[in-house]
Amino acid sequence: MKKINLLLAASAALLLFSCNDKGGGVDIPGPKTQGYWILGEGSFSIANSSTLYYYDLNDKTVTDKFTAANPGSVLGSTANDMKVYGTKLYVAVDVSNKVVVLDAASGRILDEIDMGQADGQNREPRGLACAAGKVFVSLYSGEVARIDTTTYATDYTPYSGAFKYSEGIAEVNERTLVVANSGYGSGNTVTVIDIPTFTEKGSITVPTNPNELAVAGDNSVYLATWTDYTTGAPAALHKLDLTGMSYTTIPNVEVTKIAIYGQTLYGVNTTYDATTYAPSCSLVKVNLSDNSSETMIASQPGSFNGVNVNALNGYVYVMNVAADYMTSTVMGFDEKGNALATLTGVGNAANTVAFVNKISK
C-alpha cells in the first residue's frame, strides 16, 4: 500500500485522497495534505465509545467532525482501523462487526456494511487494505472480505473451519495481499492471497503472535510479532520473503506497531513494569537498507497505540493513550525527526490517523 491513488475521473474531481501503507517518496506535483482523521477505538468496557475526530491543518483546529456530520449516530464499539481510498473513508469497527463508509471530506456516513457471521460467530473486522478498486478487510474468522467501492457488494475468501484471529493486512503492488494470523496470541502464520483471483497462494510460518504489517518502497513486506505470552519472547520485527515463503528477523528491534516511508520504518512499542505494571513506550526509526536503527523516544509514560506516516512528506504521527485507556494525544514529527504540534482532546484511545489530500491548483 502507501502509494498515492490518483482518481482523475472525467469529472476532474477536485479532491485527491490516499490509501497508503507502502510509503515512499512519490514525485507528483500538486497534492497537499489538508488535514487528517483521528480514529479512537474507545474503551472495551463502554459500548459505542469509538470516536472519529478531524484535525484541520489550515486553521489548526481539532473537531469531533463525525458527530457534527451525523447527529444522533454512533461510530460503534472498538473501531480498529481506517483507510482513505478515493473520496471515501472506510472504518473497521470490530465489536460492532461492521465496516462504516463515510465521505472523506465531510465525515458523513454513506453506508454501513455488516460483516455477517462464520460458524455462528461474528466475523469481526480488524484491518483494512485498498487495491484495484476494492477494500480488503482482515477478519477474526480468518477470512478476508472484499468490498466493491462502488456498489459495496461484499464477498469472502473461504472459511477454514476455525477462527485464525487475523489482524494486520497489507497489499503489495496491487497484486498481492498479506494477512497476519495472530491466533489470539498463539498463531504463527501469515497468509498470502492473489488479488486478481482472490485466492490463497500459500502461507508463511513465522514466530508466534504475528500482528502488524507494512510495505516498503521496494515492495518488501515487514511483519511485527507481539510478545509470545507462553515463552515471554518480546515483540520483534521481521522481513518476509513472498517468493521463498520465508522470513528473516531484524535483530534488536522490538516493535508492535509499524509504518514505513520509502526505506525508513517507524515502530512503536509499549512495555510494562514487572512490579507496578506501569506502561512505558518507545519510538524507533529503522533504516531498511542496512537494518540500522535509532531511538527517537526512549521511554515515555502512557501506551503508544499506533503509528502512521504521511506518504506525501514523510511526517510521522504517534498515538499515545493515557492510563485510563481513553485520554489520547497525537504526537507529530517531520521527516528529520523534529517535533510538530502535539494534539490533545482527540477522542477515546486514538489508534490511527488517515490523511486527506487536495490537488493544488
Coordinates of C-alpha atoms in Angstrom, one line a residue:
M1 CA 0.0 0.0 0.0
K2 CA 1.2 3.6 0.8
K3 CA 1.2 4.6 -2.8
I4 CA -1.0 7.5 -3.8
N5 CA -4.1 6.7 -5.8
L6 CA -4.9 9.4 -8.2
L7 CA -8.5 9.4 -9.3
L8 CA -8.6 11.5 -12.4
A9 CA -12.1 10.8 -13.5
A10 CA -13.9 12.6 -16.3
S11 CA -15.4 14.9 -13.8
A12 CA -11.9 16.0 -12.8
A13 CA -12.6 15.6 -9.2
L14 CA -11.0 18.3 -7.0
L15 CA -10.0 16.1 -4.1
L16 CA -7.2 13.5 -4.0
F17 CA -7.1 11.0 -1.2
S18 CA -4.7 8.2 -0.5
C19 CA -4.9 4.6 1.0
N20 CA -1.2 4.2 1.6
D21 CA 0.8 1.6 3.6
K22 CA 3.8 1.5 1.5
G23 CA 5.2 5.0 2.0
G24 CA 7.9 6.1 -0.4
G25 CA 8.6 9.5 -1.9
V26 CA 6.3 10.0 -4.8
D27 CA 7.2 12.8 -7.2
I28 CA 3.7 14.1 -8.0
P29 CA 3.2 17.8 -8.2
G30 CA 0.2 19.4 -6.6
P31 CA -1.3 17.3 -3.8
K32 CA -1.2 18.8 -0.3
T33 CA -2.4 17.5 3.0
Q34 CA -5.4 19.4 4.2
G35 CA -5.8 17.5 7.5
Y36 CA -6.2 14.1 8.9
W37 CA -8.8 11.9 10.6
I38 CA -8.1 10.6 14.1
L39 CA -9.7 7.3 14.9
G40 CA -10.3 6.3 18.6
E41 CA -11.2 2.7 19.4
G42 CA -12.8 3.7 22.7
S43 CA -13.0 1.7 25.9
F44 CA -13.5 -2.1 25.8
S45 CA -16.0 -1.7 28.7
I46 CA -18.0 1.2 27.3
A47 CA -20.3 0.4 24.3
N48 CA -20.3 2.7 21.3
S49 CA -17.3 4.7 22.7
S50 CA -15.3 4.8 19.4
T51 CA -14.6 8.3 18.1
L52 CA -13.6 10.0 14.8
Y53 CA -12.1 13.4 15.1
Y54 CA -10.5 15.6 12.4
Y55 CA -7.5 17.9 12.5
D56 CA -7.6 20.8 10.0
L57 CA -4.0 21.8 9.1
N58 CA -5.2 25.1 7.7
D59 CA -6.8 26.5 10.8
K60 CA -5.1 24.2 13.3
T61 CA -8.3 23.0 14.9
V62 CA -9.4 19.6 16.2
T63 CA -13.1 18.9 15.9
D64 CA -15.5 16.0 16.5
K65 CA -16.4 16.1 12.9
F66 CA -18.1 12.7 12.8
T67 CA -20.7 13.8 15.4
A68 CA -21.3 17.1 13.6
A69 CA -21.9 15.3 10.3
N70 CA -24.0 12.5 11.7
P71 CA -26.3 13.9 14.5
G72 CA -27.7 11.1 16.7
S73 CA -25.4 8.4 15.1
V74 CA -22.6 6.5 16.7
L75 CA -19.5 5.0 15.1
G76 CA -19.7 1.9 17.2
S77 CA -17.6 -0.2 19.5
T78 CA -13.9 -0.8 19.2
A79 CA -13.0 0.8 15.9
N80 CA -9.8 -0.9 14.9
D81 CA -8.5 0.6 11.6
M82 CA -9.4 3.1 8.9
K83 CA -8.2 4.0 5.4
V84 CA -9.0 6.7 2.9
Y85 CA -9.5 5.4 -0.6
G86 CA -10.8 7.6 -3.4
T87 CA -13.2 10.1 -1.9
K88 CA -14.3 7.7 0.8
L89 CA -13.2 6.9 4.3
Y90 CA -13.5 3.2 5.5
V91 CA -13.6 2.3 9.2
A92 CA -13.4 -1.3 10.5
V93 CA -15.4 -1.4 13.7
D94 CA -14.6 -4.7 15.4
V95 CA -17.1 -5.4 18.1
S96 CA -19.9 -3.8 16.1
N97 CA -19.0 -6.2 13.3
K98 CA -19.2 -3.6 10.5
V99 CA -17.3 -1.5 8.1
V100 CA -18.5 2.1 8.0
V101 CA -18.2 4.0 4.8
L102 CA -18.0 7.8 5.0
D103 CA -17.4 10.8 2.8
A104 CA -13.8 11.5 3.4
A105 CA -14.2 15.3 3.2
S106 CA -17.3 15.7 5.4
G107 CA -17.3 12.6 7.5
R108 CA -20.9 11.9 6.6
I109 CA -21.9 8.2 6.7
L110 CA -22.6 6.8 3.3
D111 CA -23.2 3.2 4.3
E112 CA -22.6 0.6 6.9
I113 CA -21.6 -2.9 5.8
D114 CA -22.3 -5.8 8.2
M115 CA -19.6 -8.4 8.1
G116 CA -22.0 -11.3 9.0
Q117 CA -21.0 -14.5 10.7
A118 CA -18.9 -17.6 10.2
D119 CA -19.6 -20.7 12.1
G120 CA -22.2 -18.9 14.1
Q121 CA -19.9 -16.1 15.3
N122 CA -19.4 -12.5 14.2
R123 CA -16.5 -12.3 11.8
E124 CA -15.2 -9.1 13.5
P125 CA -13.3 -6.8 11.1
R126 CA -9.7 -5.8 12.2
G127 CA -7.5 -4.4 9.4
L128 CA -8.0 -2.7 6.0
A129 CA -6.1 -2.6 2.8
C130 CA -7.1 -0.9 -0.5
A131 CA -6.2 -2.0 -4.1
A132 CA -7.7 -2.4 -7.6
G133 CA -10.9 -0.6 -6.7
K134 CA -11.6 -2.8 -3.7
V135 CA -11.3 -2.6 0.0
F136 CA -10.0 -5.7 1.7
V137 CA -10.8 -6.5 5.3
S138 CA -9.0 -8.9 7.6
L139 CA -11.4 -10.7 9.9
Y140 CA -11.0 -12.6 13.2
S141 CA -12.7 -15.5 11.4
G142 CA -9.5 -15.9 9.3
E143 CA -11.4 -14.9 6.1
V144 CA -10.7 -11.8 4.1
A145 CA -13.7 -9.7 2.9
R146 CA -13.6 -7.9 -0.4
I147 CA -15.8 -4.8 -0.7
D148 CA -16.6 -3.2 -4.1
T149 CA -16.1 0.6 -3.6
T150 CA -19.0 1.5 -5.9
T151 CA -21.7 -1.0 -5.0
Y152 CA -20.4 -2.1 -1.6
A153 CA -21.1 -5.7 -2.7
T154 CA -19.0 -7.9 -0.4
D155 CA -17.6 -11.4 -0.8
Y156 CA -15.2 -13.5 1.3
T157 CA -12.4 -16.0 1.0
P158 CA -13.3 -19.5 2.1
Y159 CA -13.7 -20.2 5.9
S160 CA -11.1 -22.7 7.1
G161 CA -13.3 -24.1 9.8
A162 CA -11.6 -22.3 12.7
F163 CA -11.1 -18.7 13.7
K164 CA -7.5 -17.5 13.0
Y165 CA -7.9 -14.1 14.6
S166 CA -6.4 -12.3 11.7
E167 CA -5.0 -8.8 12.5
G168 CA -2.9 -6.8 10.1
I169 CA -3.4 -6.8 6.3
A170 CA -1.3 -5.2 3.6
E171 CA -1.3 -5.0 -0.2
V172 CA 1.8 -5.3 -2.4
N173 CA 1.8 -3.6 -5.8
E174 CA -2.0 -4.1 -6.2
R175 CA -1.3 -7.8 -6.9
T176 CA -0.9 -9.5 -3.5
L177 CA -2.5 -9.4 -0.1
V178 CA -0.6 -10.4 3.1
V179 CA -2.5 -11.2 6.3
A180 CA -1.2 -11.8 9.8
N181 CA -3.0 -14.6 11.7
S182 CA -2.4 -13.9 15.4
G183 CA -4.3 -16.9 16.7
Y184 CA -5.3 -14.6 19.6
G185 CA -1.7 -14.8 20.7
S186 CA -0.9 -18.3 19.7
G187 CA -0.9 -18.2 15.9
N188 CA 2.2 -18.4 13.8
T189 CA 1.2 -18.0 10.1
V190 CA 0.9 -15.2 7.5
T191 CA -1.5 -15.9 4.6
V192 CA -0.6 -14.7 1.1
I193 CA -3.5 -14.0 -1.3
D194 CA -3.6 -13.3 -5.0
I195 CA -5.6 -10.1 -5.6
P196 CA -6.8 -10.7 -9.2
T197 CA -8.2 -14.1 -8.4
F198 CA -8.9 -13.5 -4.8
T199 CA -7.5 -16.9 -3.9
E200 CA -4.9 -18.1 -1.4
K201 CA -1.4 -18.6 -2.7
G202 CA 0.0 -20.1 0.4
S203 CA 1.2 -19.3 3.9
I204 CA 4.4 -18.5 5.7
T205 CA 5.2 -19.9 9.1
V206 CA 6.5 -17.1 11.3
P207 CA 7.2 -16.5 15.0
T208 CA 4.3 -16.6 17.4
N209 CA 1.7 -13.8 17.6
P210 CA 2.1 -12.1 14.2
N211 CA 0.1 -8.8 14.2
E212 CA 1.2 -5.8 12.2
L213 CA 2.3 -5.5 8.5
A214 CA 3.8 -2.7 6.4
V215 CA 5.2 -2.5 2.9
A216 CA 8.4 -0.6 2.0
G217 CA 9.1 1.5 -1.1
D218 CA 10.7 -1.5 -2.8
N219 CA 7.7 -3.7 -2.1
S220 CA 9.4 -5.6 0.7
V221 CA 6.9 -6.7 3.4
Y222 CA 7.7 -6.3 7.1
L223 CA 6.0 -8.0 10.0
A224 CA 5.8 -7.1 13.7
T225 CA 5.2 -10.0 16.0
W226 CA 4.0 -9.2 19.5
T227 CA 5.0 -10.8 22.8
D228 CA 4.8 -14.6 22.9
Y229 CA 2.7 -15.0 26.0
T230 CA 3.8 -18.6 26.6
T231 CA 7.6 -18.2 26.3
G232 CA 7.9 -14.5 27.1
A233 CA 9.8 -13.8 23.9
P234 CA 9.5 -10.0 23.2
A235 CA 8.0 -8.2 20.2
A236 CA 10.2 -8.4 17.1
L237 CA 10.5 -7.2 13.5
H238 CA 10.8 -9.5 10.5
K239 CA 11.2 -9.2 6.8
L240 CA 9.0 -11.6 4.7
D241 CA 10.1 -13.3 1.5
L242 CA 7.0 -13.8 -0.5
T243 CA 8.8 -15.8 -3.2
G244 CA 10.6 -18.3 -0.9
M245 CA 7.7 -18.1 1.6
S246 CA 10.1 -17.5 4.5
Y247 CA 11.2 -14.7 6.8
T248 CA 14.3 -13.2 8.4
T249 CA 14.4 -11.4 11.8
I250 CA 15.8 -7.9 12.0
P251 CA 17.9 -8.1 15.2
N252 CA 17.4 -5.9 18.3
V253 CA 14.2 -4.2 17.1
E254 CA 11.2 -4.6 19.4
V255 CA 8.1 -3.0 17.9
T256 CA 4.4 -3.7 17.9
K257 CA 3.0 -1.1 15.5
I258 CA 4.9 -0.1 12.3
A259 CA 4.7 2.3 9.4
I260 CA 7.0 2.8 6.5
Y261 CA 8.1 5.8 4.4
G262 CA 10.2 4.6 1.5
Q263 CA 13.0 2.6 3.1
T264 CA 12.5 4.0 6.6
L265 CA 10.4 2.2 9.1
Y266 CA 9.0 3.7 12.3
G267 CA 7.9 1.4 15.1
V268 CA 6.4 1.8 18.5
N269 CA 6.4 -0.5 21.5
T270 CA 4.9 -0.4 24.9
T271 CA 6.3 -2.4 27.8
Y272 CA 5.1 -2.8 31.4
D273 CA 7.0 -2.7 34.7
A274 CA 7.1 -6.2 36.2
T275 CA 6.2 -4.9 39.7
T276 CA 3.9 -1.9 39.1
Y277 CA 2.6 -2.8 35.7
A278 CA 3.1 0.9 34.7
P279 CA 3.4 1.3 30.9
S280 CA 6.4 2.9 29.2
C281 CA 6.6 3.4 25.5
S282 CA 9.2 4.0 22.8
L283 CA 9.6 5.0 19.2
V284 CA 12.4 3.7 16.9
K285 CA 13.5 4.5 13.4
V286 CA 14.9 1.8 11.2
N287 CA 16.9 2.2 8.0
L288 CA 15.7 -0.8 6.0
S289 CA 18.7 -0.5 3.6
D290 CA 21.1 -1.7 6.3
N291 CA 18.7 -2.5 9.2
S292 CA 20.4 0.1 11.4
S293 CA 18.1 1.7 14.0
E294 CA 18.0 4.7 16.2
T295 CA 15.7 5.6 19.1
M296 CA 13.6 8.7 18.7
I297 CA 11.8 8.3 22.1
A298 CA 13.4 6.0 24.6
S299 CA 10.8 6.0 27.3
Q300 CA 7.6 7.9 27.9
P301 CA 4.5 7.3 30.1
G302 CA 1.4 6.0 28.5
S303 CA 0.8 3.5 25.8
F304 CA 1.7 4.1 22.1
N305 CA -1.4 2.8 20.4
G306 CA -0.4 3.4 16.8
V307 CA 2.0 5.0 14.3
N308 CA 1.3 6.3 10.8
V309 CA 3.3 8.1 8.2
N310 CA 2.1 10.6 5.6
A311 CA 3.2 9.4 2.2
L312 CA 3.4 13.0 0.8
N313 CA 6.0 14.3 3.1
G314 CA 7.3 11.5 5.5
Y315 CA 5.8 13.1 8.6
V316 CA 5.2 10.6 11.4
Y317 CA 2.3 10.6 13.8
V318 CA 2.2 8.6 17.0
M319 CA -0.9 8.0 19.1
N320 CA -0.3 8.0 22.9
V321 CA -3.1 6.8 25.2
A322 CA -3.1 7.6 29.0
A323 CA -3.5 5.0 31.8
D324 CA -7.3 5.4 31.7
Y325 CA -7.2 4.0 28.1
M326 CA -9.3 6.8 26.8
T327 CA -7.4 10.1 27.0
S328 CA -5.4 10.5 23.8
T329 CA -2.6 12.6 22.4
V330 CA -1.3 12.7 18.8
M331 CA 2.5 13.5 18.6
G332 CA 3.9 14.5 15.2
F333 CA 7.4 14.6 13.8
D334 CA 8.7 15.9 10.5
E335 CA 10.9 13.8 8.2
K336 CA 14.0 15.0 10.1
G337 CA 12.6 14.0 13.5
N338 CA 11.7 17.5 14.6
A339 CA 8.6 17.7 16.8
L340 CA 5.4 19.1 15.3
A341 CA 2.4 20.3 17.2
T342 CA 1.1 17.9 19.8
L343 CA -2.7 17.4 19.7
T344 CA -4.8 16.7 22.8
G345 CA -8.5 16.1 23.2
V346 CA -8.6 13.9 20.1
G347 CA -11.1 11.3 21.1
N348 CA -11.1 8.0 23.0
A349 CA -8.0 5.8 22.8
A350 CA -6.7 7.0 19.4
N351 CA -5.0 4.3 17.4
T352 CA -4.6 5.6 13.8
V353 CA -4.8 8.6 11.6
A354 CA -5.7 8.9 7.9
F355 CA -4.7 11.8 5.7
V356 CA -6.9 14.0 3.5
N357 CA -5.1 15.4 0.5
K358 CA -6.2 18.0 -2.1
I359 CA -5.0 18.8 -5.6
S360 CA -3.4 22.2 -5.6
K361 CA -4.4 24.5 -8.4

